[in-house]
Amino acid sequence: MMALVRPQFVLFGDSITEQSLRPGGWGAALADTYSRKADIIVRGYGGYNTRWALFLLNHLFPLSCPTPPVAATIFFGANDAALLGRSNQRQHVPVEEYKENLRKIIDHLKECLSSMLVVLITPPPVDEDGRKEYARSVYGEKAATLPERTNDMTGVYASECVQLAEELHIPCINLWSQMQQTPGWQKKFLSDGLHLTAEGNNVVYKGVLQVFNNAHLCAEEMPYDFPHHSEINGDQPEKVFQQKI
Amino acid sequence: MMALVRPQFVLFGDSITEQSLRPGGWGAALADTYSRKADIIVRGYGGYNTRWALFLLNHLFPLSCPTPPVAATIFFGANDAALLGRSNQRQHVPVEEYKENLRKIIDHLKECLSSMLVVLITPPPVDEDGRKEYARSVYGEKAATLPERTNDMTGVYASECVQLAEELHIPCINLWSQMQQTPGWQKKFLSDGLHLTAEGNNVVYKGVLQVFNNAHLCAEEMPYDFPHHSEINGDQPEKVFQQKI
């Protein structure tokens, strides 16, 4: 089995997606797993909320694209859930709008390719102590005393994300809830109370992989692009390429 | 500064390119470095020589592509240099043909986009003891006693690669020569006498980065795709997108 063109999986989200290409990141791990099977295209935009993400849709996913991605993860909410009246309020998006923005993103992707596997990922939980420590490490005495995000409020956004996935019958990884089932999640999975450690990245990687596997996008079962070298006849190399291409 | 579409850098080669997305790999490191600046597209084909690579050219780099890559690395030779009459002779390509095949690949890429930055990379040196140990670990008593590759013969291929780059005035990373300048290169840079350790990957990463930097493809100087979130006015987010897109 072989393929001529590798399918694309796009990871669309905020900083947690943008940073996924770092060593130990979930995007890097997916790229390795799908080596010669699919291209992992990272479209993560640090600091973005769903309202700002809408401005990118037609550019990142033009409706006229002849080869749209076959799968996409949508991973927003950590910034939408920033609280009003706190240091990051510029990023705040009301929860009802967050849900509707996610719906618009999904509608757009399905319009690109109705069979696209669209996977929602909720924001991870917030460790408020970790955020305070981080703020002190950056701003010292001037650090805001009130957290700019709370775990409870982020949980409200996560819950809307899960509900939307159920409504639309698409898969969803409830990271907010899943991570909190592990004792010590605050330091184990989060590096600064919000972004992911290597172990936190691994939770996302495994979650995405499971959804892809369930949706017949299992790397082991996907064809290589072009013949494995052992299939090439040294004396007549053109044969396998002519047959299969 | 911002860009609407990220430029593509393609890494074209054999297993040493295919494996570059593994943790610590040079492809993964480039993808991280050029995050939000360029997409690193890995097109590595384990076991392939330049003769077989030619069959892929029109598929991987169609001449009609409206957005060809702006840069490409060509990293073949480790398989071409497999010796006749030894266990891997199926992969052998005579050195004159190796050079002409490289020329065809370069010509094709330049036909796609005459301004494309094409970078040649020579095969790494071969640690013959390392290859023997590897063969024994896989085949035990049945392992061939004569090495399937020698460092000297691979050096001949590396030398032709360097000469071609000089002829065509394109940059070349002489990995074969460069690695051997470090005492203990055999185990430091090579995991099985042929493929790269994390440190070996780092040599390739640094070499490619230097060439890219010299060619005005320095990540720090390249624009982000879409505005940095700090440029977005919370009350009028459309402003920066309308201005810049």
Coordinates of C-alpha atoms in Angstrom, one line a residue, chain A:
Chain A
M1 CA 0.0 0.0 0.0
M2 CA 1.2 3.5 -0.8
A3 CA 0.0 7.0 -1.2
L4 CA 1.0 9.7 -3.6
V5 CA 0.3 12.7 -1.5
R6 CA 0.4 12.7 2.3
P7 CA -2.8 13.8 4.0
Q8 CA -2.6 16.9 6.2
F9 CA -3.6 17.1 9.9
V10 CA -3.8 20.7 11.1
L11 CA -3.5 21.7 14.7
F12 CA -5.3 25.0 15.2
G13 CA -5.2 26.7 18.5
D14 CA -3.5 29.2 20.8
S15 CA -0.1 29.1 22.5
I16 CA -0.6 25.5 23.7
T17 CA -0.7 24.5 20.1
E18 CA 2.0 27.0 19.0
Q19 CA 4.4 25.5 21.6
S20 CA 3.6 21.9 20.6
L21 CA 6.6 21.8 18.2
R22 CA 9.0 22.2 21.1
P23 CA 11.0 19.2 22.3
G24 CA 8.5 16.9 24.1
G25 CA 5.6 18.7 22.5
W26 CA 2.4 17.0 21.4
G27 CA 2.7 18.4 17.8
A28 CA 6.3 17.1 17.5
A29 CA 5.2 13.7 18.8
L30 CA 2.4 13.5 16.3
A31 CA 4.7 14.5 13.5
D32 CA 7.0 11.7 14.5
T33 CA 4.2 9.1 14.8
Y34 CA 2.8 10.0 11.3
S35 CA 6.2 10.2 9.6
R36 CA 5.8 9.3 5.9
K37 CA 2.0 8.9 6.5
A38 CA 0.7 12.4 7.1
D39 CA 2.0 16.0 7.5
I40 CA 1.3 17.6 10.8
I41 CA 0.7 21.3 10.1
V42 CA 0.8 23.5 13.3
R43 CA -1.3 26.6 13.2
G44 CA -1.0 27.8 16.8
Y45 CA -1.3 31.5 17.7
G46 CA -0.1 32.5 21.2
G47 CA -2.5 34.7 23.0
Y48 CA -5.4 34.3 20.5
N49 CA -9.0 33.7 21.6
T50 CA -11.7 32.3 19.4
R51 CA -12.9 35.8 18.4
W52 CA -9.5 36.6 16.9
A53 CA -9.2 33.1 15.4
L54 CA -12.2 33.8 13.2
F55 CA -10.2 36.4 11.2
L56 CA -7.7 33.6 10.2
L57 CA -10.2 31.0 9.0
N58 CA -10.4 32.1 5.3
H59 CA -6.7 32.4 5.1
L60 CA -5.7 29.1 6.9
F61 CA -8.6 27.1 5.4
P62 CA -9.6 28.7 2.1
L63 CA -12.9 27.1 0.9
S64 CA -11.4 26.8 -2.6
C65 CA -8.4 24.7 -1.5
P66 CA -8.3 21.5 -3.7
T67 CA -6.6 19.5 -0.9
P68 CA -8.0 20.5 2.5
P69 CA -6.7 18.8 5.6
V70 CA -8.4 15.4 6.4
A71 CA -8.2 16.1 10.1
A72 CA -8.0 19.2 12.4
T73 CA -7.8 19.8 16.1
I74 CA -9.4 23.0 17.5
F75 CA -7.9 23.9 20.8
F76 CA -9.0 27.3 22.2
G77 CA -10.5 28.6 25.4
A78 CA -7.5 29.3 27.7
N79 CA -7.5 32.9 26.6
D80 CA -11.3 33.3 26.1
A81 CA -11.6 32.4 29.8
A82 CA -9.3 35.3 31.0
L83 CA -11.4 37.2 33.5
L84 CA -12.9 40.7 33.0
G85 CA -11.3 43.4 35.2
R86 CA -8.0 41.5 35.5
S87 CA -4.7 41.9 33.8
N88 CA -5.6 39.9 30.7
Q89 CA -9.1 41.1 30.2
R90 CA -8.3 42.2 26.6
Q91 CA -8.4 38.5 25.7
H92 CA -11.7 37.7 27.4
V93 CA -14.6 36.4 25.3
P94 CA -18.0 35.7 26.9
V95 CA -18.7 32.0 27.2
E96 CA -21.7 32.0 24.9
E97 CA -19.7 33.8 22.2
Y98 CA -16.9 31.3 22.8
K99 CA -19.2 28.4 22.0
E100 CA -20.6 30.2 18.9
N101 CA -17.2 31.0 17.7
L102 CA -16.2 27.3 18.0
R103 CA -19.3 26.4 16.0
K104 CA -18.3 28.9 13.3
I105 CA -14.8 27.4 13.1
I106 CA -16.3 23.8 12.9
D107 CA -18.8 24.9 10.3
H108 CA -16.1 26.5 8.2
L109 CA -13.9 23.4 8.4
K110 CA -16.8 21.1 7.4
E111 CA -17.6 23.4 4.5
C112 CA -14.0 22.9 3.4
L113 CA -14.4 19.1 3.5
S114 CA -17.5 17.6 5.0
S115 CA -15.7 14.4 5.8
M116 CA -12.9 16.2 7.8
L117 CA -12.3 14.8 11.2
V118 CA -12.7 17.8 13.5
V119 CA -11.6 17.3 17.1
L120 CA -12.4 19.7 19.9
I121 CA -10.0 20.0 22.8
T122 CA -11.0 21.9 25.9
P123 CA -8.6 24.2 27.7
P124 CA -6.5 22.5 30.3
P125 CA -7.2 23.2 34.0
V126 CA -5.6 26.3 35.6
D127 CA -3.4 26.1 38.6
E128 CA -4.0 29.5 40.2
D129 CA -1.0 29.2 42.6
G130 CA 1.2 28.4 39.6
R131 CA 0.0 31.5 37.8
K132 CA 0.8 33.6 40.8
E133 CA 4.3 32.2 41.1
Y134 CA 4.8 32.8 37.4
A135 CA 3.5 36.4 37.6
R136 CA 5.9 37.0 40.5
S137 CA 8.8 35.5 38.6
V138 CA 8.1 37.9 35.7
Y139 CA 6.9 41.1 37.4
G140 CA 8.2 40.7 40.9
E141 CA 6.6 43.1 43.4
K142 CA 4.4 44.6 40.6
A143 CA 2.7 41.3 39.9
A144 CA -1.1 41.5 40.1
T145 CA -2.4 39.9 43.3
L146 CA -5.6 38.6 41.7
P147 CA -5.3 35.7 39.2
E148 CA -6.1 36.6 35.6
R149 CA -7.7 33.2 35.2
T150 CA -9.4 30.8 37.6
N151 CA -9.8 27.1 37.3
D152 CA -13.5 27.3 37.9
M153 CA -14.2 29.8 35.2
T154 CA -12.0 27.8 32.7
G155 CA -14.1 24.8 33.7
V156 CA -17.2 26.6 32.5
Y157 CA -15.6 27.2 29.1
A158 CA -14.5 23.5 29.0
S159 CA -18.0 22.4 29.7
E160 CA -19.5 24.5 26.8
C161 CA -16.8 23.0 24.5
V162 CA -17.9 19.5 25.5
Q163 CA -21.6 20.3 25.1
L164 CA -21.0 21.7 21.6
A165 CA -19.1 18.5 20.6
E166 CA -22.0 16.4 21.8
E167 CA -24.5 18.6 20.0
L168 CA -22.5 18.3 16.7
H169 CA -21.5 14.7 17.3
I170 CA -17.8 15.3 16.9
P171 CA -15.1 14.0 19.2
C172 CA -13.9 16.0 22.1
I173 CA -10.9 15.7 24.5
N174 CA -12.0 17.0 27.9
L175 CA -8.5 18.0 29.0
W176 CA -9.8 20.2 31.9
S177 CA -11.6 17.3 33.5
Q178 CA -9.1 14.5 32.5
M179 CA -6.0 16.2 33.8
Q180 CA -7.6 16.9 37.2
Q181 CA -8.1 13.2 37.8
T182 CA -4.3 12.8 38.4
P183 CA -3.2 13.9 41.8
G184 CA -0.6 16.6 41.6
W185 CA -1.8 17.7 38.1
Q186 CA -0.9 21.3 39.0
K187 CA 2.8 20.7 38.7
K188 CA 2.8 17.4 36.8
F189 CA 1.0 18.7 33.8
L190 CA 1.4 22.5 33.9
S191 CA 4.7 24.4 33.8
D192 CA 3.4 27.9 34.8
G193 CA -0.1 27.1 35.9
L194 CA -1.4 27.2 32.3
H195 CA 1.0 25.9 29.7
L196 CA 2.0 22.2 29.5
T197 CA 5.0 20.3 30.8
A198 CA 6.4 17.3 28.8
E199 CA 4.0 15.1 30.7
G200 CA 1.1 17.4 30.0
N201 CA 2.0 17.4 26.4
N202 CA 1.9 13.6 26.5
V203 CA -1.7 13.7 27.8
V204 CA -2.7 15.7 24.8
Y205 CA -0.7 13.5 22.4
K206 CA -2.3 10.3 23.7
G207 CA -5.7 11.9 23.6
V208 CA -5.4 13.0 20.0
L209 CA -3.9 9.7 19.0
Q210 CA -6.8 7.8 20.5
V211 CA -9.3 9.9 18.6
F212 CA -7.4 9.6 15.3
N213 CA -7.1 5.8 15.8
N214 CA -10.8 5.5 16.5
A215 CA -11.5 7.4 13.3
H216 CA -9.4 5.1 11.0
L217 CA -6.5 7.4 11.0
C218 CA -4.2 5.0 12.8
A219 CA -0.6 5.5 11.7
E220 CA 0.2 1.8 11.5
E221 CA -2.7 1.2 9.1
M222 CA -2.0 4.2 6.9
P223 CA -0.1 3.7 3.7
Y224 CA 3.5 5.0 3.2
D225 CA 3.9 7.7 0.7
F226 CA 5.8 5.9 -2.1
P227 CA 7.1 2.3 -2.0
H228 CA 9.1 1.1 0.9
H229 CA 12.7 0.6 -0.3
S230 CA 12.5 -3.2 0.1
E231 CA 9.8 -3.2 -2.6
I232 CA 12.1 -1.7 -5.2
N233 CA 13.7 -4.1 -7.6
G234 CA 17.3 -3.0 -7.9
D235 CA 17.5 -4.0 -11.6
Q236 CA 14.2 -2.6 -12.6
P237 CA 13.4 0.2 -10.1
E238 CA 11.0 1.9 -12.6
K239 CA 8.6 -1.1 -12.3
V240 CA 7.2 -0.5 -8.8
F241 CA 7.0 3.3 -9.5
Q242 CA 5.1 2.7 -12.8
Q243 CA 2.8 0.2 -11.2
K244 CA 1.9 2.2 -8.2
I245 CA 2.1 5.8 -9.3

